[in-house]
Coordinates of C-alpha atoms and ligand atoms in Angstrom, one line a residue:
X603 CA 98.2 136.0 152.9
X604 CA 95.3 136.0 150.5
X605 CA 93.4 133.4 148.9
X606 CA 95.0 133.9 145.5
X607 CA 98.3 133.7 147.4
X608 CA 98.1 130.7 148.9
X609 CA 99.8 127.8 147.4
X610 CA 97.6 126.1 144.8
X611 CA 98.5 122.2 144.7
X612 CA 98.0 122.3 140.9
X613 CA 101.0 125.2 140.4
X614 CA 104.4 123.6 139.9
X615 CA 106.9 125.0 142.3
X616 CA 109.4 127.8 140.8
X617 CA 112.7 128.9 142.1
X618 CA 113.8 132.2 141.2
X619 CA 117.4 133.1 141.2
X620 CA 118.7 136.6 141.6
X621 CA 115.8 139.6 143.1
X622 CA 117.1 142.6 141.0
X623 CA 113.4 144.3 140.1
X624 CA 113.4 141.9 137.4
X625 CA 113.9 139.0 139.9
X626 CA 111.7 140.6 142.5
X627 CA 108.8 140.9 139.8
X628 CA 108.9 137.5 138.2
X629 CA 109.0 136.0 142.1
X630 CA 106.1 138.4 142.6
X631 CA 103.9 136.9 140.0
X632 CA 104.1 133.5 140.9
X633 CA 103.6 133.8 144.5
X634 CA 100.9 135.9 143.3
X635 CA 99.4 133.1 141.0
X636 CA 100.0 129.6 143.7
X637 CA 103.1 128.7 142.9
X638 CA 105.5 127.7 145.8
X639 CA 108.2 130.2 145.4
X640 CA 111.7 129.9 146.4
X641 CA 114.2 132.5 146.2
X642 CA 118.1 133.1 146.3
X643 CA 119.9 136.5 145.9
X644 CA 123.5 136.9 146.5
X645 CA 122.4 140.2 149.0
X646 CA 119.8 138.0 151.0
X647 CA 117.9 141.2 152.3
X648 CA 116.5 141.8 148.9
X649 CA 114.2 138.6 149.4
X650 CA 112.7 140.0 152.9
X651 CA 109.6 141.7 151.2
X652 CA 108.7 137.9 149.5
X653 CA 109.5 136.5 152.6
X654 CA 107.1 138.5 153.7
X655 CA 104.2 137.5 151.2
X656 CA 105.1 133.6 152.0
X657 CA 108.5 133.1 149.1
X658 CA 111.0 130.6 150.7
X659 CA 114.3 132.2 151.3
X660 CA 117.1 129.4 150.5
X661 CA 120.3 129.9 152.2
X662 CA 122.4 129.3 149.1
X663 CA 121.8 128.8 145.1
X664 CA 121.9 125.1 145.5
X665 CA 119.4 125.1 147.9
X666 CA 117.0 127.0 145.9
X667 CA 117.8 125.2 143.0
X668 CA 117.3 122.0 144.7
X669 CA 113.6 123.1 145.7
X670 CA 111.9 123.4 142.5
X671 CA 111.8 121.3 139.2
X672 CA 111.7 124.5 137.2
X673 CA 114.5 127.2 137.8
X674 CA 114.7 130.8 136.8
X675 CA 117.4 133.0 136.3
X676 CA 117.3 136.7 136.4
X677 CA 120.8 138.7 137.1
X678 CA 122.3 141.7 136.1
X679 CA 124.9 139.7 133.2
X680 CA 125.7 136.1 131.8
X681 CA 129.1 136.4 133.9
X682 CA 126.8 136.3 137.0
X683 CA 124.5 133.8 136.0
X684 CA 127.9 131.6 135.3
X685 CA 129.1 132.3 138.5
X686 CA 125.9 131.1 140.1
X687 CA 124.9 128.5 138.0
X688 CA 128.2 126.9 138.7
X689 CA 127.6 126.9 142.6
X690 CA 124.8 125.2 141.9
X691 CA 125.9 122.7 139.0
X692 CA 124.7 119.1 141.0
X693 CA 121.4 120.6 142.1
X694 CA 120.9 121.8 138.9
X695 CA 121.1 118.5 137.2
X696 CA 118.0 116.8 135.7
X697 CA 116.2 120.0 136.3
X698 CA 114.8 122.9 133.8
X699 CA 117.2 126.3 134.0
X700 CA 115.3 128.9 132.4
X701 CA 117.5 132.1 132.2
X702 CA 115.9 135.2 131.5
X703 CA 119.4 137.2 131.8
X704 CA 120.0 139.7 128.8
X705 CA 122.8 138.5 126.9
X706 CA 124.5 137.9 123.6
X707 CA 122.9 135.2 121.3
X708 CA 126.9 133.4 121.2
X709 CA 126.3 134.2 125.3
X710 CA 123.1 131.5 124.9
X711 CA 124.7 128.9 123.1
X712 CA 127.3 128.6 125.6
X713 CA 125.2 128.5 128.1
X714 CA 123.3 125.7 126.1
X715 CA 126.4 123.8 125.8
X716 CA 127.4 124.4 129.6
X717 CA 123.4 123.1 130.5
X718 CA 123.9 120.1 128.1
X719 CA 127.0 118.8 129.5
X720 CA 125.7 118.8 133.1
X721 CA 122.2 117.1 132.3
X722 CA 120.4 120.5 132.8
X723 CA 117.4 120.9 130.8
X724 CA 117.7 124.7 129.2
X725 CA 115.6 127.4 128.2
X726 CA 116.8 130.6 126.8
X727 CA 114.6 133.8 127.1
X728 CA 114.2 137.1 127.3
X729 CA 111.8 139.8 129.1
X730 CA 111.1 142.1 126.2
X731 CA 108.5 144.6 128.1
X732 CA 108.9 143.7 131.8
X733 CA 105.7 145.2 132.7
X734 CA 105.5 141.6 134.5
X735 CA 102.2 140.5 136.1
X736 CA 100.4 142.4 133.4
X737 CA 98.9 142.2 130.3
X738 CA 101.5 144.1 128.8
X739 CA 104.6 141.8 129.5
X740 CA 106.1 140.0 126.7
X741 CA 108.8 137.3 126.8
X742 CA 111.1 135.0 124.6
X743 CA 111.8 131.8 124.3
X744 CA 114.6 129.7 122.6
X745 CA 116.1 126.1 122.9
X746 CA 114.0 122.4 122.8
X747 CA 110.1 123.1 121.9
X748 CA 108.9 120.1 124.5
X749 CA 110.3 121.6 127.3
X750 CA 109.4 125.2 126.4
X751 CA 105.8 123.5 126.0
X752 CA 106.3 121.5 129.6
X753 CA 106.0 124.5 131.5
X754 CA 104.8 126.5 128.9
X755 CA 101.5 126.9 131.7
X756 CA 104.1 128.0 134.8
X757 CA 105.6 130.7 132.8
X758 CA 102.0 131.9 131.6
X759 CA 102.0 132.9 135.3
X760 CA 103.8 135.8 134.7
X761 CA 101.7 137.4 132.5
X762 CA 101.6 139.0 129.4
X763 CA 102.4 137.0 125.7
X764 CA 104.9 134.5 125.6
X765 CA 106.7 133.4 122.7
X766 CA 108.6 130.3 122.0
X767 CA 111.3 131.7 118.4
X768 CA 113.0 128.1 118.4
X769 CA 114.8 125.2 119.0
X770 CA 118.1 127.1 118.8
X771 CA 118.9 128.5 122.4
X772 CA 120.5 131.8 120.7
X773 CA 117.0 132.9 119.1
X774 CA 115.9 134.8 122.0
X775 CA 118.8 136.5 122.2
X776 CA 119.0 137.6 118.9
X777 CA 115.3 139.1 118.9
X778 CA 116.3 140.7 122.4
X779 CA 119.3 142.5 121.0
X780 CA 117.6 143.5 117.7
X781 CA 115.0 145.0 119.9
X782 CA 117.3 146.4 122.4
X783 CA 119.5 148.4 119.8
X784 CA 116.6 150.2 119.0
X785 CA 115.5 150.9 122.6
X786 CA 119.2 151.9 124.0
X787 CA 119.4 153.9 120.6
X788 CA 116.1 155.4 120.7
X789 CA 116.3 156.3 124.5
X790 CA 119.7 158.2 124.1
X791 CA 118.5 159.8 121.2
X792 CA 116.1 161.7 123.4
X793 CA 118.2 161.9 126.3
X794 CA 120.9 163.9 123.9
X795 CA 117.6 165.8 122.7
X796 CA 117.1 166.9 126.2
X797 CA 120.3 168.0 126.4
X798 CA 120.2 170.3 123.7
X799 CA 117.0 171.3 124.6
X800 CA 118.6 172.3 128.3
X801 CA 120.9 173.9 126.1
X802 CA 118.5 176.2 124.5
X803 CA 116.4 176.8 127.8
X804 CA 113.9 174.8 127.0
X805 CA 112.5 172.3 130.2
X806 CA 112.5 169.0 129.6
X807 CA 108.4 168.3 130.8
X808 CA 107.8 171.0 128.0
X809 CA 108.7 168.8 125.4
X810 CA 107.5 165.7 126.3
X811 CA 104.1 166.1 124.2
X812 CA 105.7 166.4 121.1
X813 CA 108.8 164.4 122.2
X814 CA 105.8 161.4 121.7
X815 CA 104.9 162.9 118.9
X816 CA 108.3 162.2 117.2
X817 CA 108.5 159.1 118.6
X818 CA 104.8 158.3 117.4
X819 CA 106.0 159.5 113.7
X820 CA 109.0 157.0 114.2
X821 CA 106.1 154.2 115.0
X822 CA 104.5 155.0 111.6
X823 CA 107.6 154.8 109.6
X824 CA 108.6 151.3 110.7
X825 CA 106.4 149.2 108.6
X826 CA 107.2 151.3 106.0
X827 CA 111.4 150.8 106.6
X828 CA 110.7 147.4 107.2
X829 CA 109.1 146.9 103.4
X830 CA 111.6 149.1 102.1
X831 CA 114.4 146.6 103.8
X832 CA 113.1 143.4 102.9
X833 CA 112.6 144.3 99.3
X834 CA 116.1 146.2 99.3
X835 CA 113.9 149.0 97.3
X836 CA 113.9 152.4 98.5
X837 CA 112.2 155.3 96.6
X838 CA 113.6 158.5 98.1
X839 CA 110.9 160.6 96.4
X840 CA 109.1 161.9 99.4
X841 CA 112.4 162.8 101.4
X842 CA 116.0 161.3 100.1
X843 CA 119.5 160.7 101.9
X844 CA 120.5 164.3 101.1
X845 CA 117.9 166.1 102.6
X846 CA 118.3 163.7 105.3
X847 CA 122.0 164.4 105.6
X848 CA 121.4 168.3 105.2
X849 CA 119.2 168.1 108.3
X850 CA 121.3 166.1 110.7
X851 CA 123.7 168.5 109.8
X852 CA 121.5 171.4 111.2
X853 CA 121.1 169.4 114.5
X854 CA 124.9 168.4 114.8
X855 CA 126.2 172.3 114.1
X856 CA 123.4 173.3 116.7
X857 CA 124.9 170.5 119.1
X858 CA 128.0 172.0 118.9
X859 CA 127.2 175.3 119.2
X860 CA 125.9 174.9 122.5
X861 CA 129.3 173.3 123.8
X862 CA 127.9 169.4 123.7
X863 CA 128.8 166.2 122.4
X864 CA 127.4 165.3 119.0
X865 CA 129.0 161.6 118.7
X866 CA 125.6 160.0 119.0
X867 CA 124.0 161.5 115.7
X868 CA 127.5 161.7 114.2
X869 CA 127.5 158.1 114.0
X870 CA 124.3 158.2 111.8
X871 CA 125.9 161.4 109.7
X872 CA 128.8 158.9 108.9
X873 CA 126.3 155.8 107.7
X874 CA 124.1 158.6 105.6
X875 CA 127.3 160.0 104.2
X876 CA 128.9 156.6 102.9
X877 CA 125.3 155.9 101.1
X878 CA 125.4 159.1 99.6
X879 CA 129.4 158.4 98.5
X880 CA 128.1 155.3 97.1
X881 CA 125.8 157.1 94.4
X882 CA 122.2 156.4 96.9
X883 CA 121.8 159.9 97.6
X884 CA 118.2 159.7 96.2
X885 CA 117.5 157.2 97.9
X886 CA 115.4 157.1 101.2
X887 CA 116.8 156.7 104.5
X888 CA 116.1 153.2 104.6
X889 CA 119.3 152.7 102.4
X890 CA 121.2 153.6 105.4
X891 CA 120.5 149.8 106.2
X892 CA 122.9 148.7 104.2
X893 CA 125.9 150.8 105.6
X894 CA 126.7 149.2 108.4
X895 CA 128.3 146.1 107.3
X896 CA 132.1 147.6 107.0
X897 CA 131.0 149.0 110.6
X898 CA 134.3 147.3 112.3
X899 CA 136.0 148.7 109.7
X900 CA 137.9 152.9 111.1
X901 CA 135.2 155.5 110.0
X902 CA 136.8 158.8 109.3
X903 CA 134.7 161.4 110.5
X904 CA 134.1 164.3 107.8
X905 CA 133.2 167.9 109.7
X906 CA 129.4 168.9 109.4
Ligands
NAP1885 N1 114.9 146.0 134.9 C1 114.3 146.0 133.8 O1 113.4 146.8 133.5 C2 114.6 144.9 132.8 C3 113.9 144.8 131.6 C4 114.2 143.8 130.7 C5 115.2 142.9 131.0 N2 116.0 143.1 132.1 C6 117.1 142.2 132.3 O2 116.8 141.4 133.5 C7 118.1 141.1 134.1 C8 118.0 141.5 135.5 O3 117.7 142.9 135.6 P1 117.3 143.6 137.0 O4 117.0 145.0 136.6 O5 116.4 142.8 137.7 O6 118.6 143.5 137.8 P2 120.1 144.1 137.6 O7 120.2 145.4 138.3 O8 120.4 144.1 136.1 O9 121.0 143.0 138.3 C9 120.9 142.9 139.7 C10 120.9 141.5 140.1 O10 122.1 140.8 139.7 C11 122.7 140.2 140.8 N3 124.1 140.1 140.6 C12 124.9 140.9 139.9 N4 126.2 140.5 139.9 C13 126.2 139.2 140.5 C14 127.1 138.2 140.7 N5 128.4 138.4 140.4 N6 126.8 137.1 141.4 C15 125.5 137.0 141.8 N7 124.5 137.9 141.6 C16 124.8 139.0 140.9 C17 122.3 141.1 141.9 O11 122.6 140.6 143.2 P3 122.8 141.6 144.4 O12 121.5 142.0 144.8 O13 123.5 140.7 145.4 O14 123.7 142.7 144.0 C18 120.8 141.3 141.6 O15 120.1 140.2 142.0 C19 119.2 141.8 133.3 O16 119.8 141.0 132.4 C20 118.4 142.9 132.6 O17 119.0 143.3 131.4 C21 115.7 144.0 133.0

């Protein structure tokens, strides 16, 4: 063990339910920092390398829970989280539940509710960038502001910027999947875009200079979408919906022709052609924005 891992007396004890990597680096970071760490995963053998750098291993959820004053969980779904948060309902009472599971902002008031009605203190969050133990982590907060600011200095031990949205538990959430639409859109944007580049003969390392690139010029524009969406203004007159539509045309025929799948940028084809049916054609791509409201509603899908 060294210094900086010993236990400090002056670092509340955490318990940290659940060691997927997310688990595994939040237990990490406070061992790392002094805090007396006890752990509980469903597969127990995940907790053997903290064992090994002094974590307690508790033989069941209420045990763990039942070892710190602050509890964090950190498992794959909300589902799971129920199911463990339920084992451990009497150990859990009168104690702070901190659940850093992704779900659904209707996913944390429930949760809020469930906490409430047992006499559990709760804390939504979420781990935004889950470099954790660094500089670069970033974290959400949501539900009452005095207990967010009671161990407001125990969660700093994780690192990064931490960010309290709210005394409604379903704020973190609803930042998290805001955020997380882009990322899972973004990502499988480039994934398809490696596909088609596969397609072509084209390596995937070789493109991953100006892959950034893209992605760079996507950086640039967001500020610029984001005026154009607040302000529901949006001047077309550098590029406009029917260029735009004209070239994800070219990218969906080029799909096809090499024998894949084009449903992911045929989704945004069906939002740009809808603006463009409703007169916005000159507008800029921001308008798009708006087409998504009669999403639940059956989209035909015109051929490119
Ligand atoms: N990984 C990331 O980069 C990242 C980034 C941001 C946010 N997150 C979020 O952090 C959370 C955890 O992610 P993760 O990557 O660490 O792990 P994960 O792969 O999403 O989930 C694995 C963890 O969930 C547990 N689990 C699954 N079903 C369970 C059940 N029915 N009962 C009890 N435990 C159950 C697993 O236990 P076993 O070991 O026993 O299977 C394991 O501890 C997720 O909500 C994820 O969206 C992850």
């Amino acid at each position: 063990m060294t210094p900086q891992q010993a236990t400090r007396d002056d670092r509340a004890p955490v318990t940290v339910l659940g060691l997927g990597p997310m688990g595994r680096a939040l237990a990490g970071a406070f061992l790392t920092n002094g805090h007396r760490t006890t752990v509980w995963n469903r597969t127990a053998s995940k907790a053997d390398a903290l064992v090994a750098k002094s974590a307690i291993r508790a033989a069941t959820a209420a045990e763990a829970v039942a070892a710190s004053d602050l509890v964090i969980v950190c498992v794959l779904d909300q589902d799971a989280v129920r199911t463990i948060v339920e084992q451990a309902a009497e150990s859990l009472k009168g104690r702070t539940l901190v659940n850093l599971t992704t779900g659904t902002p209707e996913q944390a008031r429930a949760m809020a509710t469930w906490a409430a009605e047992r006499g559990v203190d709760y804390l939504d969050g979420a781990i935004v960038t889950p470099a954790i133990g660094t500089p670069a982590a970033r974290l959400f907060y949501s539900g009452p502001e005095d207990l967010y600011e009671a161990h407001r200095s125990t969660l700093a031990s994780l690192g990064g910027t931490h960010t309290h949205l709210g005394t409604d538990a379903a704020r973190a959430a609803a930042y998290d999947v805001s955020l997380l639409d882009l990322f899972w859109t973004a990502a499988t944007g480039y994934l398809h875009a490696l596909a088609l580049a596969d397609a072509q003969g084209i390596a995937a390392k070789d493109l991953t200079v100006d892959a950034q690139g893209i992605v760079g010029l996507v950086r640039d524009l967001i500020p610029v979408l984001a005026d154009q969406v607040e302000s529901r203004r949006y001047p077309g007159d550098g590029s406009n919906l029917v260029s735009a539509a004209a070239g994800i045309d070219h990218i969906i025929d080029a799909t096809k022709a090499s024998g894949l799948d084009a449903g992911v940028l045929s989704a945004a084809r069906v939002a740009v052609l809808r603006a463009i049916e409703a007169g916005h054609g000159d507008d800029s791509f921001a308008r798009v924005v708006e087409m998504f409201g009669s999403a639940q509603e059956t989209v035909s899908m015109p051929s490119s």
